[in-house]
Amino acid sequence: MIKKIILQATLAICVFFGLWFLLSKIDWLTTLNVKETTKKTEEKLGDIFWDVFKNKDVEVQDSTVKAIVDSLTIRICESNNIKREKLKVHILENNEVNAFALPDGHLVVFTGLIRKADNHQELCGVLAHEIAHIELNHIMKKLIKEAGVSVLISITTGETGGQVIKETAGMLSSSAYDRALEKEADLKAVDYLLNAAIDPQHFAEFLFKMAQNDSSTSDYLTWLSTHPHAEDRAAYLSDYNQNNPKNFTPVIKENTWQKLKTSLED
Amino acid sequence: MTNNTLLLTTPSEHEAEAASNSYLMSLVAFIAGLPLPIINLIATFIFYLGNRKGTYFVRWHCTQALLSQVSMLFINSFGFWWTISILFSDEQISNRYIAYMVVAFLYNLAEFIATIYTAIATRKGKHVSWWFFGDVTNLVCKPV
């Protein structure tokens, strides 16, 4: 009797796992259009959140500024097989030292952060970090975790009021990712920079500099407050970088960088 | 999934009703308890406790209903918490997840159909012993 029961139990379990294994071989995500739906949801969320920031601050239209930032973005993308057209880089006139990513590849950089950077490599570091968040799908992970799927769906279907959209958008620009996600994005950013022949040490120095200046200008250092433990990060970035010696080449000339700074002063 | 075995004695009207109710209890709890899979197990367990001193026919069917619910609890709980982790953490929908939910659905459907069939059959006084669960029930539920 017991032998029969054990045999039957084994058979039932094997049928269960066997069926699961076989059905796992079907590409359900494509069959059920899950990927397509997810992409459309991301696109819609990206547009909705971008509208919030676009309506709050003025987007920089200066062709010089846009072209220079684009040169930096292109170097990072091309060296890392990232499709440039996937990213939508926006520069907003705002004194806060901040940069953040939104769904569907929107990457927002405040002019305050560009002014705070001492050289273009520092700005490249921040861009690479935000691109890493986009490439690693951190934005949707954060949104689902913080806001929940139901809120996101109601935002895309227009059932949610403007206040919830503003709060959710604000959460993306002014609250931190998990420490693990931040570290993952940091290290990915270093890889991107190394592949693009940009010295990641500048990125580490930017973080260190921000941590040092924290007390005097904390009101404006949003990017630092959303990326805590800056000194720790600067330290592990330096360590990680030491293991990757490489020849570096500037993306833009010094006078081009100064031209960018001057354009932003005007 | 089911096979019929005749009992030595025909159960009374009251016994047949109580035995049938043990399956109906899991069905009603299944509908009411969605999406929490533990609810139908608790409902069936309470019904089992209420009838554990009943006749052999009633006890036997309460036990079979309870055992089937225990096995479904494992399948459904795993699916439930996997879904929760997708909704509220950074877990992503994958082919493995959808495949699991399909298998879980098929097992639930089979159990659902078997439960309805058995509830009707036992109400008519027929003894229905399920594949695997019937043998386990024979092992744990003995005539006094």
Coordinates of C-alpha atoms in Angstrom, one line a residue:
Chain A
M1 CA 0.0 0.0 0.0
I2 CA 2.7 2.5 1.0
K3 CA 4.8 1.5 -2.0
K4 CA 1.8 2.2 -4.2
I5 CA 1.3 5.6 -2.6
I6 CA 4.9 6.6 -2.9
L7 CA 4.9 5.6 -6.6
Q8 CA 1.7 7.6 -7.2
A9 CA 3.1 10.6 -5.3
T10 CA 6.3 10.4 -7.4
L11 CA 4.3 10.2 -10.6
A12 CA 2.1 13.1 -9.7
I13 CA 5.2 15.3 -8.8
C14 CA 7.0 14.2 -12.0
V15 CA 3.9 15.0 -14.1
F16 CA 3.7 18.4 -12.4
F17 CA 7.3 19.4 -12.9
G18 CA 7.5 17.8 -16.3
L19 CA 4.5 19.7 -17.5
W20 CA 5.9 22.9 -16.0
F21 CA 9.3 22.3 -17.7
L22 CA 7.7 21.6 -21.1
L23 CA 5.3 24.6 -20.9
S24 CA 8.3 26.8 -19.9
K25 CA 9.7 26.1 -23.3
I26 CA 6.9 28.0 -24.9
D27 CA 7.6 31.7 -25.4
W28 CA 4.6 33.0 -23.6
L29 CA 5.9 36.5 -23.3
T30 CA 5.8 36.9 -27.1
T31 CA 2.7 34.8 -27.6
L32 CA 0.7 36.8 -25.1
N33 CA 2.2 40.1 -26.3
V34 CA 3.5 40.7 -22.7
K35 CA 6.7 42.4 -24.0
E36 CA 4.8 44.6 -26.4
T37 CA 2.3 45.7 -23.7
T38 CA 5.1 46.4 -21.2
K39 CA 6.9 48.5 -23.8
K40 CA 3.8 50.5 -24.5
T41 CA 3.2 51.0 -20.8
E42 CA 6.7 52.2 -20.4
E43 CA 6.4 54.6 -23.3
K44 CA 3.2 56.0 -21.9
L45 CA 4.6 56.4 -18.4
G46 CA 7.8 58.0 -19.8
D47 CA 5.7 60.6 -21.7
I48 CA 3.4 61.3 -18.7
F49 CA 6.3 61.8 -16.3
W50 CA 8.4 63.8 -18.7
D51 CA 5.4 66.2 -19.2
V52 CA 5.5 66.9 -15.4
F53 CA 9.1 68.0 -15.5
K54 CA 8.7 69.8 -18.9
N55 CA 5.9 71.9 -17.5
K56 CA 7.8 72.8 -14.3
D57 CA 11.2 73.8 -15.8
V58 CA 12.3 75.2 -19.1
E59 CA 14.1 72.8 -21.4
V60 CA 17.4 74.2 -22.7
Q61 CA 17.1 74.7 -26.5
D62 CA 20.6 76.1 -27.0
S63 CA 22.0 74.0 -29.9
T64 CA 25.6 74.3 -28.6
V65 CA 24.7 72.9 -25.2
K66 CA 22.6 70.1 -26.7
A67 CA 25.2 69.1 -29.2
I68 CA 28.0 68.9 -26.6
V69 CA 26.0 66.8 -24.2
D70 CA 24.9 64.7 -27.2
S71 CA 28.6 64.1 -28.1
L72 CA 29.3 62.8 -24.6
T73 CA 26.2 60.5 -24.7
I74 CA 27.1 59.2 -28.2
R75 CA 30.6 58.3 -27.1
I76 CA 29.2 56.2 -24.2
C77 CA 26.5 54.6 -26.3
E78 CA 28.6 53.7 -29.3
S79 CA 31.3 52.2 -27.2
N80 CA 28.8 50.0 -25.3
N81 CA 26.5 48.9 -28.1
I82 CA 23.6 51.0 -26.7
K83 CA 21.3 52.4 -29.3
R84 CA 21.6 56.2 -29.0
E85 CA 18.1 56.7 -30.4
K86 CA 16.7 54.7 -27.5
L87 CA 17.7 57.5 -25.2
K88 CA 15.9 60.8 -24.9
V89 CA 18.3 63.2 -23.3
H90 CA 16.7 66.4 -21.9
I91 CA 18.6 69.3 -20.3
L92 CA 16.4 71.4 -17.9
E93 CA 17.1 74.8 -16.6
N94 CA 17.3 74.2 -12.9
N95 CA 19.9 75.1 -10.2
E96 CA 19.5 71.8 -8.4
V97 CA 22.5 69.5 -8.9
N98 CA 20.5 66.6 -10.2
A99 CA 20.1 64.1 -13.0
F100 CA 17.7 61.2 -13.2
A101 CA 16.2 58.6 -15.6
L102 CA 12.5 58.2 -16.4
P103 CA 10.8 55.2 -18.1
D104 CA 11.3 54.6 -21.8
G105 CA 14.8 56.0 -21.9
H106 CA 14.2 59.6 -20.8
L107 CA 17.3 61.0 -19.2
V108 CA 17.0 64.4 -17.6
V109 CA 20.0 66.5 -16.6
F110 CA 19.6 69.7 -14.7
T111 CA 21.9 72.6 -15.7
G112 CA 22.9 72.9 -12.0
L113 CA 24.7 69.6 -12.3
I114 CA 26.5 70.6 -15.5
R115 CA 27.6 73.8 -13.8
K116 CA 28.9 71.8 -10.8
A117 CA 31.0 69.5 -12.9
D118 CA 34.6 70.6 -13.3
N119 CA 35.3 68.7 -16.5
H120 CA 33.4 66.7 -19.1
Q121 CA 34.5 63.4 -17.7
E122 CA 32.6 64.1 -14.5
L123 CA 29.5 64.8 -16.5
C124 CA 30.1 61.6 -18.5
G125 CA 30.3 59.7 -15.2
V126 CA 26.8 60.9 -14.2
L127 CA 25.4 60.2 -17.7
A128 CA 26.9 56.7 -17.7
H129 CA 25.4 56.1 -14.2
E130 CA 21.9 57.1 -15.4
I131 CA 22.2 55.2 -18.6
A132 CA 23.2 52.1 -16.5
H133 CA 19.9 52.6 -14.6
I134 CA 18.0 52.6 -17.9
E135 CA 19.8 49.7 -19.4
L136 CA 19.4 47.6 -16.2
N137 CA 15.7 48.3 -16.1
H138 CA 16.0 49.9 -12.6
I139 CA 13.4 52.6 -13.3
M140 CA 10.5 50.2 -13.8
K141 CA 11.7 48.1 -10.9
K142 CA 11.7 51.1 -8.6
L143 CA 8.3 52.3 -9.9
I144 CA 6.7 48.9 -9.3
K145 CA 8.2 48.6 -5.9
E146 CA 7.4 52.2 -4.7
A147 CA 4.1 52.9 -6.5
G148 CA 2.8 49.4 -7.3
V149 CA 1.5 48.0 -10.5
S150 CA -2.1 49.1 -9.9
V151 CA -1.1 52.8 -9.6
L152 CA 1.0 52.6 -12.7
I153 CA -1.8 51.0 -14.7
S154 CA -4.3 53.7 -13.4
I155 CA -1.8 56.4 -14.4
T156 CA -1.5 55.0 -18.0
T157 CA -5.3 54.6 -18.3
G158 CA -5.9 58.2 -17.1
E159 CA -7.8 57.1 -14.0
T160 CA -5.4 58.8 -11.6
G161 CA -5.4 62.5 -10.8
G162 CA -2.5 64.8 -11.5
Q163 CA -1.4 64.9 -7.9
V164 CA -0.5 61.2 -7.9
I165 CA 1.4 61.5 -11.2
K166 CA 3.4 64.5 -9.8
E167 CA 4.2 62.6 -6.6
T168 CA 5.3 59.5 -8.5
A169 CA 7.4 61.6 -10.9
G170 CA 8.9 63.4 -7.9
M171 CA 9.7 60.1 -6.4
L172 CA 11.8 59.2 -9.5
S173 CA 13.7 62.4 -9.4
S174 CA 14.2 62.8 -5.7
S175 CA 14.4 59.5 -3.9
A176 CA 17.1 56.9 -3.9
Y177 CA 17.2 53.5 -5.5
D178 CA 18.1 50.5 -3.4
R179 CA 21.7 50.6 -2.4
A180 CA 22.3 47.3 -4.3
L181 CA 20.8 48.9 -7.5
E182 CA 23.0 52.0 -7.0
K183 CA 26.1 49.9 -6.7
E184 CA 25.1 47.9 -9.7
A185 CA 24.6 51.1 -11.7
D186 CA 27.9 52.6 -10.5
L187 CA 29.9 49.5 -11.5
K188 CA 28.1 49.3 -14.8
A189 CA 28.8 53.0 -15.3
V190 CA 32.6 52.4 -14.8
D191 CA 32.4 49.6 -17.4
Y192 CA 30.7 52.0 -19.8
L193 CA 33.3 54.7 -19.1
L194 CA 36.2 52.3 -19.6
N195 CA 34.8 51.0 -22.8
A196 CA 34.4 54.6 -24.0
A197 CA 38.1 55.3 -23.0
I198 CA 36.9 57.9 -20.3
D199 CA 38.7 57.9 -17.0
P200 CA 36.2 56.7 -14.3
Q201 CA 38.3 58.3 -11.7
H202 CA 36.7 61.7 -12.5
F203 CA 33.3 60.2 -11.7
A204 CA 34.6 59.0 -8.3
E205 CA 36.1 62.5 -7.7
F206 CA 32.8 64.1 -8.6
L207 CA 31.1 62.0 -5.9
F208 CA 33.8 62.8 -3.4
K209 CA 33.7 66.5 -4.2
M210 CA 29.9 66.5 -3.7
A211 CA 30.2 64.7 -0.4
Q212 CA 32.8 67.3 0.8
N213 CA 30.6 70.2 -0.3
D214 CA 27.5 68.7 1.1
S215 CA 27.1 70.9 4.2
S216 CA 27.4 74.2 2.3
T217 CA 25.1 73.7 -0.6
S218 CA 22.9 70.8 0.6
D219 CA 19.7 72.4 -0.6
Y220 CA 20.8 72.1 -4.2
L221 CA 22.6 68.8 -4.1
T222 CA 19.6 66.6 -4.9
W223 CA 21.6 64.1 -6.9
L224 CA 23.9 63.5 -3.9
S225 CA 20.9 63.1 -1.5
T226 CA 19.3 60.6 -3.9
H227 CA 22.6 58.7 -4.1
P228 CA 23.7 58.4 -0.5
H229 CA 27.0 57.2 0.9
A230 CA 28.9 59.2 -1.7
E231 CA 32.3 58.7 0.0
D232 CA 31.8 54.9 0.1
R233 CA 30.9 54.9 -3.5
A234 CA 33.8 57.1 -4.5
A235 CA 36.1 54.6 -2.6
Y236 CA 34.7 51.4 -4.3
L237 CA 34.7 53.1 -7.7
S238 CA 38.4 54.0 -7.3
D239 CA 39.1 50.4 -6.2
Y240 CA 37.2 49.0 -9.1
N241 CA 38.9 51.3 -11.5
Q242 CA 42.4 50.5 -10.3
N243 CA 41.9 47.0 -11.6
N244 CA 41.2 48.3 -15.1
P245 CA 44.1 50.4 -16.3
K246 CA 43.5 51.8 -19.8
N247 CA 44.5 54.7 -22.0
F248 CA 42.0 57.4 -22.0
T249 CA 41.1 60.0 -24.6
P250 CA 39.0 63.1 -24.1
V251 CA 35.6 63.1 -25.7
I252 CA 35.6 66.9 -26.3
K253 CA 38.4 69.5 -26.1
E254 CA 38.8 71.7 -23.0
N255 CA 37.7 74.8 -24.9
T256 CA 34.5 73.0 -26.0
W257 CA 33.7 72.2 -22.4
Q258 CA 34.3 75.9 -21.4
K259 CA 32.0 76.9 -24.3
L260 CA 29.3 74.7 -22.7
K261 CA 29.8 76.3 -19.3
T262 CA 29.7 79.8 -20.8
S263 CA 26.5 79.0 -22.7
L264 CA 24.9 77.9 -19.5
E265 CA 26.0 81.1 -17.7
D266 CA 24.3 83.3 -20.3
Chain B
M1 CA -8.8 10.7 -11.6
T2 CA -11.6 8.8 -9.8
N3 CA -12.6 5.3 -9.4
N4 CA -15.6 3.8 -7.7
T5 CA -15.6 1.2 -5.0
L6 CA -18.8 -0.1 -3.5
L7 CA -19.1 0.1 0.2
L8 CA -20.2 -2.9 2.2
T9 CA -23.2 -1.0 3.5
T10 CA -25.2 1.8 1.9
P11 CA -24.8 5.1 3.7
S12 CA -27.8 6.7 5.2
E13 CA -29.3 10.0 3.8
H14 CA -27.7 12.0 6.6
E15 CA -24.3 10.4 6.0
A16 CA -24.4 10.9 2.3
E17 CA -25.3 14.6 2.8
A18 CA -22.4 15.2 5.3
A19 CA -19.9 13.4 3.1
S20 CA -21.1 15.4 0.1
N21 CA -20.9 18.7 2.1
S22 CA -17.2 18.1 2.9
Y23 CA -16.5 18.5 -0.9
L24 CA -19.0 21.4 -1.3
M25 CA -17.2 23.1 1.6
S26 CA -13.9 23.1 -0.3
L27 CA -15.7 24.4 -3.4
V28 CA -17.5 27.2 -1.7
A29 CA -14.3 28.1 0.2
F30 CA -12.4 27.9 -3.1
I31 CA -14.7 30.6 -4.6
A32 CA -14.9 32.7 -1.5
G33 CA -11.3 32.3 -0.5
L34 CA -9.7 33.4 -3.8
P35 CA -7.0 34.6 -4.0
L36 CA -5.8 33.3 -0.6
P37 CA -5.3 29.6 -1.1
I38 CA -5.2 28.9 2.7
I39 CA -8.9 29.8 3.1
N40 CA -10.2 26.6 1.5
L41 CA -7.9 24.4 3.5
I42 CA -9.0 26.1 6.8
A43 CA -12.7 25.7 5.8
T44 CA -12.2 22.0 4.9
F45 CA -10.2 21.5 8.1
I46 CA -12.9 23.0 10.3
F47 CA -15.5 20.8 8.5
Y48 CA -13.2 17.8 9.1
L49 CA -12.9 18.6 12.8
G50 CA -16.7 18.9 13.1
N51 CA -17.2 15.4 11.5
R52 CA -14.1 13.5 12.8
K53 CA -16.4 11.6 15.2
G54 CA -18.9 10.8 12.5
T55 CA -19.4 7.5 10.7
Y56 CA -16.6 5.9 8.7
F57 CA -18.2 7.0 5.4
V58 CA -18.4 10.6 6.5
R59 CA -14.9 10.6 8.1
W60 CA -13.4 8.9 5.0
H61 CA -14.7 11.6 2.6
C62 CA -13.9 14.5 4.9
T63 CA -10.3 13.1 5.1
Q64 CA -10.1 12.7 1.3
A65 CA -11.4 16.3 0.8
L66 CA -8.9 17.6 3.4
L67 CA -5.9 15.8 1.8
S68 CA -6.7 17.0 -1.6
Q69 CA -6.8 20.6 -0.3
V70 CA -3.4 20.2 1.4
S71 CA -1.8 19.3 -1.9
M72 CA -3.5 22.2 -3.7
L73 CA -2.3 24.5 -0.9
F74 CA 1.3 23.9 -1.9
I75 CA 0.7 24.5 -5.6
N76 CA -1.5 27.6 -5.0
S77 CA 0.6 29.2 -2.3
F78 CA 3.7 29.1 -4.4
G79 CA 1.8 30.6 -7.3
F80 CA 0.2 33.2 -5.0
W81 CA 3.5 34.4 -3.5
W82 CA 5.2 34.4 -6.9
T83 CA 2.4 36.7 -8.2
I84 CA 2.8 38.9 -5.1
S85 CA 6.5 39.2 -5.7
I86 CA 5.9 40.2 -9.3
L87 CA 3.3 42.9 -8.2
F88 CA 5.3 44.3 -5.3
S89 CA 8.9 43.6 -5.9
D90 CA 11.4 43.7 -8.7
E91 CA 10.5 40.1 -9.8
Q92 CA 9.6 40.1 -13.5
I93 CA 7.0 38.1 -15.4
S94 CA 8.7 35.3 -17.2
N95 CA 7.9 32.2 -19.4
R96 CA 8.6 30.1 -16.3
Y97 CA 6.0 32.0 -14.3
I98 CA 3.3 31.8 -16.9
A99 CA 4.0 28.1 -17.5
Y100 CA 3.7 27.5 -13.7
M101 CA 0.4 29.4 -13.6
V102 CA -0.9 27.3 -16.5
V103 CA 0.0 24.0 -14.8
A104 CA -1.4 25.3 -11.5
F105 CA -4.6 26.2 -13.3
L106 CA -4.8 22.7 -14.9
Y107 CA -4.3 21.0 -11.5
N108 CA -6.9 23.2 -9.9
L109 CA -9.4 22.6 -12.7
A110 CA -8.9 18.8 -12.4
E111 CA -9.4 19.0 -8.7
F112 CA -12.4 21.3 -9.2
I113 CA -14.1 18.9 -11.6
A114 CA -13.3 15.9 -9.4
T115 CA -14.7 17.6 -6.4
I116 CA -18.0 18.5 -8.1
Y117 CA -18.3 14.9 -9.4
T118 CA -17.5 13.4 -6.0
A119 CA -19.9 15.8 -4.2
I120 CA -22.7 14.7 -6.5
A121 CA -21.8 11.0 -6.3
T122 CA -21.4 10.9 -2.5
R123 CA -24.8 12.7 -2.2
K124 CA -26.3 9.7 -4.0
G125 CA -24.5 7.5 -1.5
K126 CA -21.8 6.3 -3.9
H127 CA -18.3 5.9 -2.6
V128 CA -15.7 7.6 -4.8
S129 CA -12.0 7.0 -4.1
W130 CA -9.6 9.3 -5.9
W131 CA -6.4 8.2 -7.5
F132 CA -3.6 8.6 -4.9
F133 CA -5.7 10.5 -2.4
G134 CA -8.0 7.5 -1.9
D135 CA -5.1 5.3 -1.0
V136 CA -3.6 7.9 1.4
T137 CA -7.1 8.2 3.0
N138 CA -7.3 4.5 3.4
L139 CA -4.0 4.6 5.2
V140 CA -4.9 7.4 7.7
C141 CA -8.6 6.8 8.1
K142 CA -9.5 3.4 9.6
P143 CA -12.9 2.0 10.6
V144 CA -13.5 2.1 14.3

